[in-house]
mmCIF file of C-alpha atoms and ligand atoms in Angstrom:
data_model
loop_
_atom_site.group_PDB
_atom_site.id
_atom_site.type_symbol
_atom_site.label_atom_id
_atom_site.label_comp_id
_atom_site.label_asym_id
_atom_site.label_seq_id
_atom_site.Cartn_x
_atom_site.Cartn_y
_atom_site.Cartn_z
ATOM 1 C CA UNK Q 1 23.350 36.035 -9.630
ATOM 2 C CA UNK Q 2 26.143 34.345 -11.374
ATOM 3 C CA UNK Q 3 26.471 31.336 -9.232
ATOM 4 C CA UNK Q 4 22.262 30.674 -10.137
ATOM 5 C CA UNK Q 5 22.884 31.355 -13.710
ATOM 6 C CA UNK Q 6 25.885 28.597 -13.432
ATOM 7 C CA UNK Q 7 23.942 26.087 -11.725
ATOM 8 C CA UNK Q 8 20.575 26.243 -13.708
ATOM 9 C CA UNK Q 9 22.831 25.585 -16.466
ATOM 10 C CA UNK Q 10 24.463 22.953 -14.616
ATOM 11 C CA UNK Q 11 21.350 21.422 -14.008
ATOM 12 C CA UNK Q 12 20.499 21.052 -17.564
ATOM 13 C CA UNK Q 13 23.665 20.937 -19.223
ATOM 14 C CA UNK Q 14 24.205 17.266 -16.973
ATOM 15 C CA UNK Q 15 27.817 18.645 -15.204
ATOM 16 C CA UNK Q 16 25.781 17.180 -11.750
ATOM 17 C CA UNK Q 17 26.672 13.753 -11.013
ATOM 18 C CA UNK Q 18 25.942 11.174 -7.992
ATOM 19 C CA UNK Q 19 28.116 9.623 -5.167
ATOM 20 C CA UNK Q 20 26.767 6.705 -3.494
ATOM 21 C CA UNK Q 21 27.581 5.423 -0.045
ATOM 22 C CA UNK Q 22 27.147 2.041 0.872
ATOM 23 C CA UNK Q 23 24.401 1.522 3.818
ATOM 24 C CA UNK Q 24 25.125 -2.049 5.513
ATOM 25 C CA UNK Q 25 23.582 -4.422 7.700
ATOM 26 C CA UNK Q 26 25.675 -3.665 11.348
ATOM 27 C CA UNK Q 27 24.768 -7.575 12.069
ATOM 28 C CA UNK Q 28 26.824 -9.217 9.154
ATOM 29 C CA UNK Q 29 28.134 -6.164 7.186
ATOM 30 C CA UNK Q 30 25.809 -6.951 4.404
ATOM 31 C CA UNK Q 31 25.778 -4.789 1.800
ATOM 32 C CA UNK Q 32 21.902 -2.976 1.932
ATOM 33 C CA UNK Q 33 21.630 0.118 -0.467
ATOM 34 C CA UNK Q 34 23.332 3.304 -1.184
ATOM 35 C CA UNK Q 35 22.834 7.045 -0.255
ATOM 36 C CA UNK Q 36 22.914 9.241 -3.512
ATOM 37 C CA UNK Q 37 24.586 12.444 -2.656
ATOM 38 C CA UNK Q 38 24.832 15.192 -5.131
ATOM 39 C CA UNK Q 39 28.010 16.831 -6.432
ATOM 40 C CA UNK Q 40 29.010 19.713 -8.893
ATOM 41 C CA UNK Q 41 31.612 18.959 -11.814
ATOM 42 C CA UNK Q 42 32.325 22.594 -12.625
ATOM 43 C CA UNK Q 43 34.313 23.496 -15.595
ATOM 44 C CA UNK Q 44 36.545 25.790 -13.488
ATOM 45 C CA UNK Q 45 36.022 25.267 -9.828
ATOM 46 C CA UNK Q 46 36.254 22.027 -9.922
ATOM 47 C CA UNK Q 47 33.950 18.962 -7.566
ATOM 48 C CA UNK Q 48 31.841 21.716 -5.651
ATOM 49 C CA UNK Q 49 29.836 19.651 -2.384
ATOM 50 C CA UNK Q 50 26.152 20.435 -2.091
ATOM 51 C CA UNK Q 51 26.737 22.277 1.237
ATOM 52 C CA UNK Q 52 27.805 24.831 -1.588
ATOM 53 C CA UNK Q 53 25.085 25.116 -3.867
ATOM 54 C CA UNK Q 54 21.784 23.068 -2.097
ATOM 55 C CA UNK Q 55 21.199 26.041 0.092
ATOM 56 C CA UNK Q 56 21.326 28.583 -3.126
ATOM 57 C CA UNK Q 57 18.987 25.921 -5.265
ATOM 58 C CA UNK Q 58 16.574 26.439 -1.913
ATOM 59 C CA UNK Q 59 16.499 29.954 -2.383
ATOM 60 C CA UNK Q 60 14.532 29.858 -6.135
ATOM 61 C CA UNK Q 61 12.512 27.032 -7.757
ATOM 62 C CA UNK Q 62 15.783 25.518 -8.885
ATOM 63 C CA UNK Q 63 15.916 23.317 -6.215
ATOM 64 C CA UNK Q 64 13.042 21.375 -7.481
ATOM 65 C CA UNK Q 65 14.955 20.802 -10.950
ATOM 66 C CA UNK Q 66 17.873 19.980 -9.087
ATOM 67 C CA UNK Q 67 16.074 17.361 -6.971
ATOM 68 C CA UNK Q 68 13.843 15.980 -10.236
ATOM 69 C CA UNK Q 69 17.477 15.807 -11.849
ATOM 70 C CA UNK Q 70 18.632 13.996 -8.397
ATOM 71 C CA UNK Q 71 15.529 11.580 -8.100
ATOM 72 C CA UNK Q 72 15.730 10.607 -12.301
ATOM 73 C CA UNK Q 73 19.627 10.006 -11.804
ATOM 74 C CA UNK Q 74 19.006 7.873 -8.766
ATOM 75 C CA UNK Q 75 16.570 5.842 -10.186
ATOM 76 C CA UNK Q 76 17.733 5.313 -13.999
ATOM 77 C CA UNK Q 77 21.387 4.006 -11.912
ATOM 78 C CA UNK Q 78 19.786 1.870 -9.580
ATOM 79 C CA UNK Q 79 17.228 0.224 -12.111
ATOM 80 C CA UNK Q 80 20.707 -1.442 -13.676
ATOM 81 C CA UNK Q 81 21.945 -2.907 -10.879
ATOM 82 C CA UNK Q 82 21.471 -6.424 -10.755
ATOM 83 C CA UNK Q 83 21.363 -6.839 -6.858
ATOM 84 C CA UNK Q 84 18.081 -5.260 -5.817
ATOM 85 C CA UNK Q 85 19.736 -2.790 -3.279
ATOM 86 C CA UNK Q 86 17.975 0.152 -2.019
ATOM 87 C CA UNK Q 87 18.856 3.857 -2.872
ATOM 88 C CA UNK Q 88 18.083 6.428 -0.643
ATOM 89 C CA UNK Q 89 17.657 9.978 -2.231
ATOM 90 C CA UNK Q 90 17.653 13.339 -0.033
ATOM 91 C CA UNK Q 91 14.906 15.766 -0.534
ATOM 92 C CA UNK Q 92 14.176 19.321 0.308
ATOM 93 C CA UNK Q 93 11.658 21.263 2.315
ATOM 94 C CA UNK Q 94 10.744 22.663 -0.773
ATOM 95 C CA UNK Q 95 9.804 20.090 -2.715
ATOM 96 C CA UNK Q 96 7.621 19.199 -0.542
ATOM 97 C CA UNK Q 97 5.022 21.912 -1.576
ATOM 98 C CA UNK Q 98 4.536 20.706 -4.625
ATOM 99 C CA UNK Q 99 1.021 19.206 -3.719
ATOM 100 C CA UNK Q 100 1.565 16.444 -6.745
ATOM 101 C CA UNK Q 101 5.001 15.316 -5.746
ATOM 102 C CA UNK Q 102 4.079 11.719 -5.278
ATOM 103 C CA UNK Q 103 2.796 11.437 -8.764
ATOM 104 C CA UNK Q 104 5.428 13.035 -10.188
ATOM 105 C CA UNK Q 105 8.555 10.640 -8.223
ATOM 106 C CA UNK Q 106 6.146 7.866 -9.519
ATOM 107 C CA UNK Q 107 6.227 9.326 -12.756
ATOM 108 C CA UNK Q 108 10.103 9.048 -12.810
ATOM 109 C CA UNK Q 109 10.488 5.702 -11.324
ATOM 110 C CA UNK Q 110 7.644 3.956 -14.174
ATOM 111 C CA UNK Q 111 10.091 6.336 -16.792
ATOM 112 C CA UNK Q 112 13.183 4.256 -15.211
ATOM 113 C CA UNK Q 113 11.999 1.364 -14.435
ATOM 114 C CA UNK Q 114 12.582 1.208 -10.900
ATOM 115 C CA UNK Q 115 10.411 -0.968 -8.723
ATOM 116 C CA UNK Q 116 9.170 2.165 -5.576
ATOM 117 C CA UNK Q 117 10.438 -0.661 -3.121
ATOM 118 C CA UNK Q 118 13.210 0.337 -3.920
ATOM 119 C CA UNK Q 119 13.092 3.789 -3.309
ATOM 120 C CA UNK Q 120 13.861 5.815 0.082
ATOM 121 C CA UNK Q 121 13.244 9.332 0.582
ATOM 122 C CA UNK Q 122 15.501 10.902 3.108
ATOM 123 C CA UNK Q 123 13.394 13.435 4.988
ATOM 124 C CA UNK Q 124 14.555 16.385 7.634
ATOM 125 C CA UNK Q 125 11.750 17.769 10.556
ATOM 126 C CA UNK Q 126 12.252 20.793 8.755
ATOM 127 C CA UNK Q 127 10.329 19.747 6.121
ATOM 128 C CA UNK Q 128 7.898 18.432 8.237
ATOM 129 C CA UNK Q 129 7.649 21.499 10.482
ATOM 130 C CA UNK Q 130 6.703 23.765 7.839
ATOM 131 C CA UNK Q 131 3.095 22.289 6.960
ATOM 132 C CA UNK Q 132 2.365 19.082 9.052
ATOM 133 C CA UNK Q 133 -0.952 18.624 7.438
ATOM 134 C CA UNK Q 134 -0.165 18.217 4.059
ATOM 135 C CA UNK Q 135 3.405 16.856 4.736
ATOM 136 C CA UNK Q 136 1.645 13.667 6.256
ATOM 137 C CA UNK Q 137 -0.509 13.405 3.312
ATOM 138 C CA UNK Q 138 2.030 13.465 0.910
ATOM 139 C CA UNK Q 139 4.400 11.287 2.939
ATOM 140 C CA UNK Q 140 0.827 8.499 3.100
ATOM 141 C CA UNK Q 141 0.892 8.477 -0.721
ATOM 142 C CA UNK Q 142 4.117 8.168 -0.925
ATOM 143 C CA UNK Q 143 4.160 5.442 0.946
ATOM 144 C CA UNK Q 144 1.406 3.415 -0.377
ATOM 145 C CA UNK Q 145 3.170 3.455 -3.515
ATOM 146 C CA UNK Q 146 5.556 1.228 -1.847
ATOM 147 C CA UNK Q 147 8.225 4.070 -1.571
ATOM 148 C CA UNK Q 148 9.740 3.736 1.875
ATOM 149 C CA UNK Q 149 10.479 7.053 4.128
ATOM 150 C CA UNK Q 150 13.508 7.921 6.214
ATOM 151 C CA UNK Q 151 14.208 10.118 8.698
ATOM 152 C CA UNK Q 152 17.448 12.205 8.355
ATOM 153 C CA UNK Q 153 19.850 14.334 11.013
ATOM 154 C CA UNK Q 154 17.467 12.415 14.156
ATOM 155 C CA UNK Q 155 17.962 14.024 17.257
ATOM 156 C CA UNK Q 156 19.215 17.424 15.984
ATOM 157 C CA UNK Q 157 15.910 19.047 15.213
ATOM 158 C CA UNK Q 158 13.666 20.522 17.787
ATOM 159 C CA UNK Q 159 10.458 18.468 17.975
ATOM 160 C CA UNK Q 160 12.115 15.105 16.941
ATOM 161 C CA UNK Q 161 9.769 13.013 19.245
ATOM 162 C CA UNK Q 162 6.548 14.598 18.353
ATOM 163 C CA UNK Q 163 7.351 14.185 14.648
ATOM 164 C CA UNK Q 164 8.251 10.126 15.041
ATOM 165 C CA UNK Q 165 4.675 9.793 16.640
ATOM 166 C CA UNK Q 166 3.219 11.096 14.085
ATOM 167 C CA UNK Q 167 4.573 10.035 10.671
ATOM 168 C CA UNK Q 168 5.012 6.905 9.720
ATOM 169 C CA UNK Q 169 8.505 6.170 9.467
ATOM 170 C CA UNK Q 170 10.471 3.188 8.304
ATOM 171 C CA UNK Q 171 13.859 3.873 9.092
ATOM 172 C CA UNK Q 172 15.316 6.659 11.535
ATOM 173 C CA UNK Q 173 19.053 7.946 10.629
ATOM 174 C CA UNK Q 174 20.899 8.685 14.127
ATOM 175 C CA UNK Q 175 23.094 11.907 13.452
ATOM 176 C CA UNK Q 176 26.574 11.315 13.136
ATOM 177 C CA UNK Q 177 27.196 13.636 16.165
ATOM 178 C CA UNK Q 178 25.660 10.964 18.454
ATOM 179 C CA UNK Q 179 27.168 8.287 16.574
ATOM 180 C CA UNK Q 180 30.680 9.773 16.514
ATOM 181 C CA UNK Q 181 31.064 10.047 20.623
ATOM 182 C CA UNK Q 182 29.760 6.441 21.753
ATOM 183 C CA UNK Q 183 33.291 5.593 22.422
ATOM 184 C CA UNK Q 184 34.182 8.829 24.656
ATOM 185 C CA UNK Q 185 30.537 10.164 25.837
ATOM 186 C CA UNK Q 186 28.476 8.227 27.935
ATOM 187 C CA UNK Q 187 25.985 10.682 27.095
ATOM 188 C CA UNK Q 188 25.996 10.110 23.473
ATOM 189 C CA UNK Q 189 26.344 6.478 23.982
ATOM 190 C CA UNK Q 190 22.891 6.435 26.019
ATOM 191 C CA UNK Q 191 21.470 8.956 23.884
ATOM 192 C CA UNK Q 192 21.910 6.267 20.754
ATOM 193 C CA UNK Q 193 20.784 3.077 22.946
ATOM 194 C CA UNK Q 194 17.412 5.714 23.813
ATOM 195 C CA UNK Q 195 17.076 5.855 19.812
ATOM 196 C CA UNK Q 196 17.701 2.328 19.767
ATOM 197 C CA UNK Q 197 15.017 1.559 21.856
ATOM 198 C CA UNK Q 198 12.415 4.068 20.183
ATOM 199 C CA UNK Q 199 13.014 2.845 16.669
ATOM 200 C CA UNK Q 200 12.317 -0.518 17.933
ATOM 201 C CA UNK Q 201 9.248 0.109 19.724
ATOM 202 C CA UNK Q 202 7.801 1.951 17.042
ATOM 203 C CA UNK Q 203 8.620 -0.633 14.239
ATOM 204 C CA UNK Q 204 10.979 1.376 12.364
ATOM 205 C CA UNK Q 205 14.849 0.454 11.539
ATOM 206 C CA UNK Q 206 17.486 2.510 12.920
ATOM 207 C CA UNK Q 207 20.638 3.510 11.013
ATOM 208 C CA UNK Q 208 23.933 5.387 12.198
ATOM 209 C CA UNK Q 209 25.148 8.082 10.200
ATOM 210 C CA UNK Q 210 28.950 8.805 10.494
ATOM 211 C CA UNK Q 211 30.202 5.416 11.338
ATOM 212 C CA UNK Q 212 34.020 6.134 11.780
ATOM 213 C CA UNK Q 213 35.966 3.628 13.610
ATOM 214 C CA UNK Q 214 35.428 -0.257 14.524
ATOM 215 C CA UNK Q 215 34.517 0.581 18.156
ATOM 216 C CA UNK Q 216 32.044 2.389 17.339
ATOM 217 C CA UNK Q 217 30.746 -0.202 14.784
ATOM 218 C CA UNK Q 218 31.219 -2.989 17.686
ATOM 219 C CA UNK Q 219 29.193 -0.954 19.908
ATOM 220 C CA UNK Q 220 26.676 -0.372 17.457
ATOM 221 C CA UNK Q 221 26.342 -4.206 16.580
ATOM 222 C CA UNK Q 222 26.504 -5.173 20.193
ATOM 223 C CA UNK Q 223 23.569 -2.823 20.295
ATOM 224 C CA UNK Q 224 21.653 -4.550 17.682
ATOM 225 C CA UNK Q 225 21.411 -1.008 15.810
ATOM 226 C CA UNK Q 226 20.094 -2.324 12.242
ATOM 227 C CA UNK Q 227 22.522 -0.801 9.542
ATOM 228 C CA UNK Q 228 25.385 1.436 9.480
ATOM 229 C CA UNK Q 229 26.437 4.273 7.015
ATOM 230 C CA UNK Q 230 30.448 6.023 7.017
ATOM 231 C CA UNK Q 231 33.543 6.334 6.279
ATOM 232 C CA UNK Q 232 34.716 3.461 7.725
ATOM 233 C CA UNK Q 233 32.838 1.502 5.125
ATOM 234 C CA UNK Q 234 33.352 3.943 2.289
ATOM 235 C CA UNK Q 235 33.582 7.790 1.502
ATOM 236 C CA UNK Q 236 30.758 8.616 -0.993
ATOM 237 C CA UNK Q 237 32.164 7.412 -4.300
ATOM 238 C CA UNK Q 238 31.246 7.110 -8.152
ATOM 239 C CA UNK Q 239 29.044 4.479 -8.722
ATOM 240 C CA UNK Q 240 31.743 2.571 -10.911
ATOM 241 C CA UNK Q 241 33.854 2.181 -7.596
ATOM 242 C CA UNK Q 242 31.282 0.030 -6.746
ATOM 243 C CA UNK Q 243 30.623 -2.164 -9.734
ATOM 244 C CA UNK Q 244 31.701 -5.278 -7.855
ATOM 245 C CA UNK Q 245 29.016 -5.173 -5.183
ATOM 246 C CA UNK Q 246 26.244 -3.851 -7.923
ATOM 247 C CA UNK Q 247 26.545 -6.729 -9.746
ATOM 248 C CA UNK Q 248 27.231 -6.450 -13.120
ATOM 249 C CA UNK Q 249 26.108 -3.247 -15.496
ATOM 250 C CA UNK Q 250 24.910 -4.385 -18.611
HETATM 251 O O1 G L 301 27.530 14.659 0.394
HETATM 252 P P1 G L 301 27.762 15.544 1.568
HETATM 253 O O2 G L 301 28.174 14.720 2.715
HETATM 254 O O3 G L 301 28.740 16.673 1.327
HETATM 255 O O4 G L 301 26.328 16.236 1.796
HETATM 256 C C1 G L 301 26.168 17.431 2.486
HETATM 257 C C2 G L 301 24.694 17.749 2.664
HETATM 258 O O5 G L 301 24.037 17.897 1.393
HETATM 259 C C3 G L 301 23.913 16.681 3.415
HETATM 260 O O6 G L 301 23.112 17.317 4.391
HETATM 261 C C4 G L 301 23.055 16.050 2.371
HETATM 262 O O7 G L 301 21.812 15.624 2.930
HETATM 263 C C5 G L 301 22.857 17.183 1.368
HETATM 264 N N1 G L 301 22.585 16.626 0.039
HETATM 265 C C6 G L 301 23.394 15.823 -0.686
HETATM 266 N N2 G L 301 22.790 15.469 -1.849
HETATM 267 C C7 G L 301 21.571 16.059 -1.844
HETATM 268 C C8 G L 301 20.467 16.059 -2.756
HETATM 269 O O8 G L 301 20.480 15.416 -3.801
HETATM 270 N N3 G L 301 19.379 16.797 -2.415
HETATM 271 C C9 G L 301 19.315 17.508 -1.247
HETATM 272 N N4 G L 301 18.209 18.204 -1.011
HETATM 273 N N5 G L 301 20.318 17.512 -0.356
HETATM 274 C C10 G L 301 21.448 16.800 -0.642
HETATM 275 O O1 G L 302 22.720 15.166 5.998
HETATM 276 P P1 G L 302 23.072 13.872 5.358
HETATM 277 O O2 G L 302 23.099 12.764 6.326
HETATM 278 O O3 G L 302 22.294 13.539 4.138
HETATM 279 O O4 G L 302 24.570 14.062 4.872
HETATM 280 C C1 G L 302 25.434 13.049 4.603
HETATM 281 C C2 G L 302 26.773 13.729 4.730
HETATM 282 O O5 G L 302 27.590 13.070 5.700
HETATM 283 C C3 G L 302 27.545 13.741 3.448
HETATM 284 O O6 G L 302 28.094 15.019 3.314
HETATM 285 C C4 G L 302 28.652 12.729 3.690
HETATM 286 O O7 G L 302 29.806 13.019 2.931
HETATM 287 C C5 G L 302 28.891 12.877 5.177
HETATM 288 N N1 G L 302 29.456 11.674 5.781
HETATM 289 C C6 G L 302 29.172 10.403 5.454
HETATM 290 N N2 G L 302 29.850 9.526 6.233
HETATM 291 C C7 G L 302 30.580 10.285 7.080
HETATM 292 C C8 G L 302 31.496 9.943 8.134
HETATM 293 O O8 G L 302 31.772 8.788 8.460
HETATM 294 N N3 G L 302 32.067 10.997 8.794
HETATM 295 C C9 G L 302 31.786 12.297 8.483
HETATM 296 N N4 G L 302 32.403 13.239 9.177
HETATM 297 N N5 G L 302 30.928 12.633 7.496
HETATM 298 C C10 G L 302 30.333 11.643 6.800
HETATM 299 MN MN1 MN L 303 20.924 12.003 4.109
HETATM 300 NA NA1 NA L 304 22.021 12.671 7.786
#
């Protein structure tokens, strides 16, 4: 097909580049880390989002030369910064069948230079779903490499609670559908205070996705939710946007 053609050579030809979003601490705004997201610059069509080509990458083993090009990018950006902020990187169901995928994100972040506590993989139940077995191994060696492990999209999966009981977790992302209602559902708002309550009894950190509006970041705070992620902190943006907070690039 011509749109695979276009994107393996996409892939190596370097026309993918990185947004960040900021992630910050809903207590005192803080500034925490930044989500990578992955965007297109094609010649002709112009910025194409991921929801346009991930799913196509998924379909061949491109996706796991997108998401080494993804993970490399990540890292070799965030080993400049001076401020030793997190950056969270999204990974596929798929490459989590490569039985020797901790040693080879290891392999990119001593190539980089980036310390693994600085890393966080952004996971989906799909992922998990597929194999638990060898999903929890991989996700243990991960994590004893000091790489920390989110969960992505919480609550709209379909065995959410089985799967936080039994992976170890250090952060849960609350789905911006929950988070984007607090202020007119009291279902969604007692849905995310349930969340709330589960990432704190299980020791793990709970972020909201989709953070719009300041009510909804005054409820969140008031809630003692740790960090929040939207657009009423930023859009995704080029890293340069956020040279300031970065500290200087050398
Ligand atoms: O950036 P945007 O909000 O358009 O992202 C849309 C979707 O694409 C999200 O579900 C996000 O998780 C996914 N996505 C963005 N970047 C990557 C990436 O580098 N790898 C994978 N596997 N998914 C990504
Ligand atoms: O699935 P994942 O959470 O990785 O996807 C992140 C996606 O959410 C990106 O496509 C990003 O552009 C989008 N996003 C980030 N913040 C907001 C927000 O405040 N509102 C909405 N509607 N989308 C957001
Ligand atoms: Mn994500
Ligand atoms: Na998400």
């Amino acid at each position: 097909r011509d749109l695979e053609r276009d994107l393996r050579q996409a892939i190596e030809g370097d026309e993918l580049i990185l947004h960040y979003q900021p992630q910050v601490s809903t207590a005192t705004g803080r500034l925490l880390g930044f989500e990578a997201l992955v965007r297109w610059e094609h010649p002709t069509r112009g910025l194409v989002p991921p929801n346009a080509f991930i799913p196509l990458a998924e379909e061949s083993d491109l996706i796991l030369l997108l998401g080494e090009w993804v993970l490399r990018a990540a890292s070799r950006e965030a080993a400049r910064w001076s401020r030793p902020l997190k950056v969270a990187v999204n990974l596929s169901p798929r490459q989590f069948q490569q039985a020797d995928l901790p040693e080879r994100i290891l392999a990119i972040l001593t190539e980089t230079g980036l310390a693994p506590t600085r890393l966080e993989l952004e996971i989906t139940e799909t992922l998990i779903i597929n194999d638990m077995a060898r999903a929890l191994g991989i996700l243990r060696r991960l994590k004893a490499f000091g790489i920390s492990i989110a969960m992505d999209d919480f609550g709209t999966g379909y065995s959410s609670l089985a799967t936080l009981q039994a992976f170890p977790f250090d952060k849960i992302k609350i789905d911006r559908s929950f988070v984007g209602h607090v202020e007119v559902s009291a279902q969604a708002a007692v849905i995310v205070r349930a969340v709330l309550g589960l990432g704190r009894s299980l020791g793990m950190s709970v972020v909201a996705e989709g953070v719009e509006t300041d009510a909804q970041m005054r409820f969140l705070a008031a809630e003692a939710c740790d960090e929040a992620q939207g657009y009423l902190i930023s859009k995704p943006q080029p890293i340069e946007h956020f040279a300031e907070q970065i500290g200087a690039c050398e």
